[in-house]
Coordinates of C-alpha atoms in Angstrom, one line a residue:
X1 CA 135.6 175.4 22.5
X2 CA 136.1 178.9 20.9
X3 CA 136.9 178.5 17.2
X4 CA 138.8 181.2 16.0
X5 CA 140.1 181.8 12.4
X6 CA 140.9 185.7 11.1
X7 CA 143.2 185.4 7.3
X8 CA 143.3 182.0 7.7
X9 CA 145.2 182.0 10.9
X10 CA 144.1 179.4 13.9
X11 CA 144.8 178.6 17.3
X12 CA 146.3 175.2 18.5
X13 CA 144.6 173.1 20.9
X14 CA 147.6 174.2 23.2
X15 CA 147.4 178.1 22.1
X16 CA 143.2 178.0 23.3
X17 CA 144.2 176.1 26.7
X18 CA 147.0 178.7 27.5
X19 CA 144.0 181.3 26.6
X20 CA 142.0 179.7 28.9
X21 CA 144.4 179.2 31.9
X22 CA 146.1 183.1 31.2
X23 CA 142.2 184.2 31.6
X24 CA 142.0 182.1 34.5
X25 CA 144.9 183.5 36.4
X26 CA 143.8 187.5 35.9
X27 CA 140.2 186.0 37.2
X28 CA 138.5 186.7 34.1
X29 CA 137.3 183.5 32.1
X30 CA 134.0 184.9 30.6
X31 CA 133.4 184.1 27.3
X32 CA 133.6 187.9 26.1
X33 CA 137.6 187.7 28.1
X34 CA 138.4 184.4 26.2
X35 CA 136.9 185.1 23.0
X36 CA 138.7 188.6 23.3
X37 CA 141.9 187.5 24.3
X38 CA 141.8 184.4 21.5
X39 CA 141.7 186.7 18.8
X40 CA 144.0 189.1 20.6
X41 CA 146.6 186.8 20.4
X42 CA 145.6 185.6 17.0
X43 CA 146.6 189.6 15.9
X44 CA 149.7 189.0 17.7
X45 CA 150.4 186.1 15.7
X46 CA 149.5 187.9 12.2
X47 CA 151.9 190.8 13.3
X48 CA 155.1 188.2 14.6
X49 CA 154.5 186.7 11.3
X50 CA 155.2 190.1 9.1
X51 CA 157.4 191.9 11.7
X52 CA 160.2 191.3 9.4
X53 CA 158.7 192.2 5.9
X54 CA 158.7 195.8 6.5
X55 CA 160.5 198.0 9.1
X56 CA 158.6 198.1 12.4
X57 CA 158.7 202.2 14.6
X58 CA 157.8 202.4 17.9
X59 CA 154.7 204.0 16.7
X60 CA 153.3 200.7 14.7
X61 CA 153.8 199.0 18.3
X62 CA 152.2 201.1 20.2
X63 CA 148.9 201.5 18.0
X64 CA 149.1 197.3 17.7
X65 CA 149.5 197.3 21.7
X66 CA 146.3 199.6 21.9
X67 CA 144.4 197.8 19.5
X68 CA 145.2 194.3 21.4
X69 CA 144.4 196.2 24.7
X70 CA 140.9 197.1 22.9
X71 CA 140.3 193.9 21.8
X72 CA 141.2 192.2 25.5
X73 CA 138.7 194.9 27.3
X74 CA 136.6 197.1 25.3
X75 CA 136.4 199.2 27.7
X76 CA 139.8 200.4 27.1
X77 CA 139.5 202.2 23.9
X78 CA 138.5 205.1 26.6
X79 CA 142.2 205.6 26.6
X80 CA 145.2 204.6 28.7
X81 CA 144.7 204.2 32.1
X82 CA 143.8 207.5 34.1
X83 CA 144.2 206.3 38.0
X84 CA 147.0 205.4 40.0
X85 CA 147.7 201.8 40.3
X86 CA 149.5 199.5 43.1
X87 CA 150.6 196.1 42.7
X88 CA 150.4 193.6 46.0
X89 CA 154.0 194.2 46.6
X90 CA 152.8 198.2 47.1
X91 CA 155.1 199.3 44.2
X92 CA 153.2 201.6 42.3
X93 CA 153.0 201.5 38.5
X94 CA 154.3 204.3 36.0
X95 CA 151.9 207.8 37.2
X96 CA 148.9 207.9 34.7
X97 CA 150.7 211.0 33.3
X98 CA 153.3 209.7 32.5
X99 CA 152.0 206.7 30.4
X100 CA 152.1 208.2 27.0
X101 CA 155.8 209.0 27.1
X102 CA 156.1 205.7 28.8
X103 CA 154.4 203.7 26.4
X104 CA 156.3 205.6 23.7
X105 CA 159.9 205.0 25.3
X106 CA 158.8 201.5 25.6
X107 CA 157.7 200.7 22.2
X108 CA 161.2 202.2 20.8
X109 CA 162.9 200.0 23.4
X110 CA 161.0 196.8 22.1
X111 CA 161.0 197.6 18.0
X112 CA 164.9 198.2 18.5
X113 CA 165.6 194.7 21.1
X114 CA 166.8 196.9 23.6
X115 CA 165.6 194.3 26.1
X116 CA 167.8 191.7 27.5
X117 CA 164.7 189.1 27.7
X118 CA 161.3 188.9 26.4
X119 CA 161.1 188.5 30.6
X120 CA 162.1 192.1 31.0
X121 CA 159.9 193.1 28.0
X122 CA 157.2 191.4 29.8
X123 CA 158.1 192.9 33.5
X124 CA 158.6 196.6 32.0
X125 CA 155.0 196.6 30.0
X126 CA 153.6 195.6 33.4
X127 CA 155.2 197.9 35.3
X128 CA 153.8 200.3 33.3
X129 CA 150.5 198.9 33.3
X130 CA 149.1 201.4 30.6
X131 CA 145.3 200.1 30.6
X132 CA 142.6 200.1 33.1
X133 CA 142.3 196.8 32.7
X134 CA 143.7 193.9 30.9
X135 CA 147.3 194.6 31.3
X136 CA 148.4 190.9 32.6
X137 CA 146.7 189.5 29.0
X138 CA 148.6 191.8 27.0
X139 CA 151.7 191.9 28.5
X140 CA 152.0 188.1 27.7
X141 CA 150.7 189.0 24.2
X142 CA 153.9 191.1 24.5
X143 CA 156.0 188.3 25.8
X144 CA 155.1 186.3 23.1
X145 CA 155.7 188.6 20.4
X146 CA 159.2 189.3 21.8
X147 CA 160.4 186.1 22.7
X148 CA 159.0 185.0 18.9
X149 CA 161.2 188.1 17.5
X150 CA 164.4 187.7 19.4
X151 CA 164.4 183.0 18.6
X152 CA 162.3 182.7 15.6
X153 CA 160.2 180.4 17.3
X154 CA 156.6 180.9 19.0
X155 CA 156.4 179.6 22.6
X156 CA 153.4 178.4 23.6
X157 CA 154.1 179.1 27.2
X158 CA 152.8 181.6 29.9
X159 CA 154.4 184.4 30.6
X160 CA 156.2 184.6 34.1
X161 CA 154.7 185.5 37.3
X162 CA 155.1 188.7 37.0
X163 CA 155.0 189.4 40.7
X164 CA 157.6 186.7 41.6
X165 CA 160.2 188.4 39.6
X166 CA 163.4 189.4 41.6
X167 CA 164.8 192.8 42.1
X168 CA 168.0 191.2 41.0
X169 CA 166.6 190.0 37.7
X170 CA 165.8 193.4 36.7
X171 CA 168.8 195.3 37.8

């Protein structure tokens, strides 16, 4: 069982299994990926718990969504992602060039609740899909923190397939 405790903040019994099975499901349960990802979402938790004590920029998000993509896979503090990328469905993600003025746009989207759903958060962070690797764990770090912001209340869920959202639900 991974134990982990940063200011006094702790994951539930629930919080660790969903770490486990959100691992699980981007086939990477080593102990570095759930260890990683525990106290990625334990961050997340410290910043839903203060995002209302002070004003939140885009900026703030963006360098907490880099951190928590760091955290996930340390191999990502080489930078946003630098290849293309495209998903099953052959859609192709946001052009590595584009990413930084992505991410920013984002960010400003999210920090003013410009999103309809912490779904469509979740489905435009993907699509996206600023890091190498790692992007499924913290895009539902980012449907967490959203859906947290926009009821007041933590879910301890999964995020939605991503790849079985509908054309029509984004539209």
């Amino acid at each position: 069982m991974i134990i982990v405790n940063i200011v006094d903040t702790k994951l539930t019994p629930l919080e660790l299994a969903l770490v486990c099975e959100e691992c699980m499901l981007q086939e990477d349960a080593t102990p570095q990926a759930l260890k990683g990802l525990a106290k990625a979402l334990v961050l997340t938790k410290i910043s839903a718990s203060t995002w209302g004590d002070e004003p939140v920029d885009g900026h703030m998000l963006e360098e907490l969504i880099y951190c928590l993509g760091q955290i996930v896979k340390p191999e990502n503090k080489t930078g946003w992602r630098v290849m293309p990328v495209s998903f099953s469905s052959l859609e192709l993600a946001t052009d590595p060039q584009s990413i930084p003025r992505a991410m920013r746009s984002y960010c400003e989207a999210f920090v003013e609740m410009r999103f309809d759903s912490p779904d469509l958060a979740y489905y435009h962070f993907e699509m996206i899909h600023p890091f190498k690797d790692g992007n499924g764990r913290v895009g539902w770090l980012m449907w967490l923190l959203y859906s947290f912001i926009t009821t007041g209340d933590w879910p301890e869920a999964l995020a939605p397939n991503f790849f079985n959202l509908r054309r029509e639900f984004i539209s």
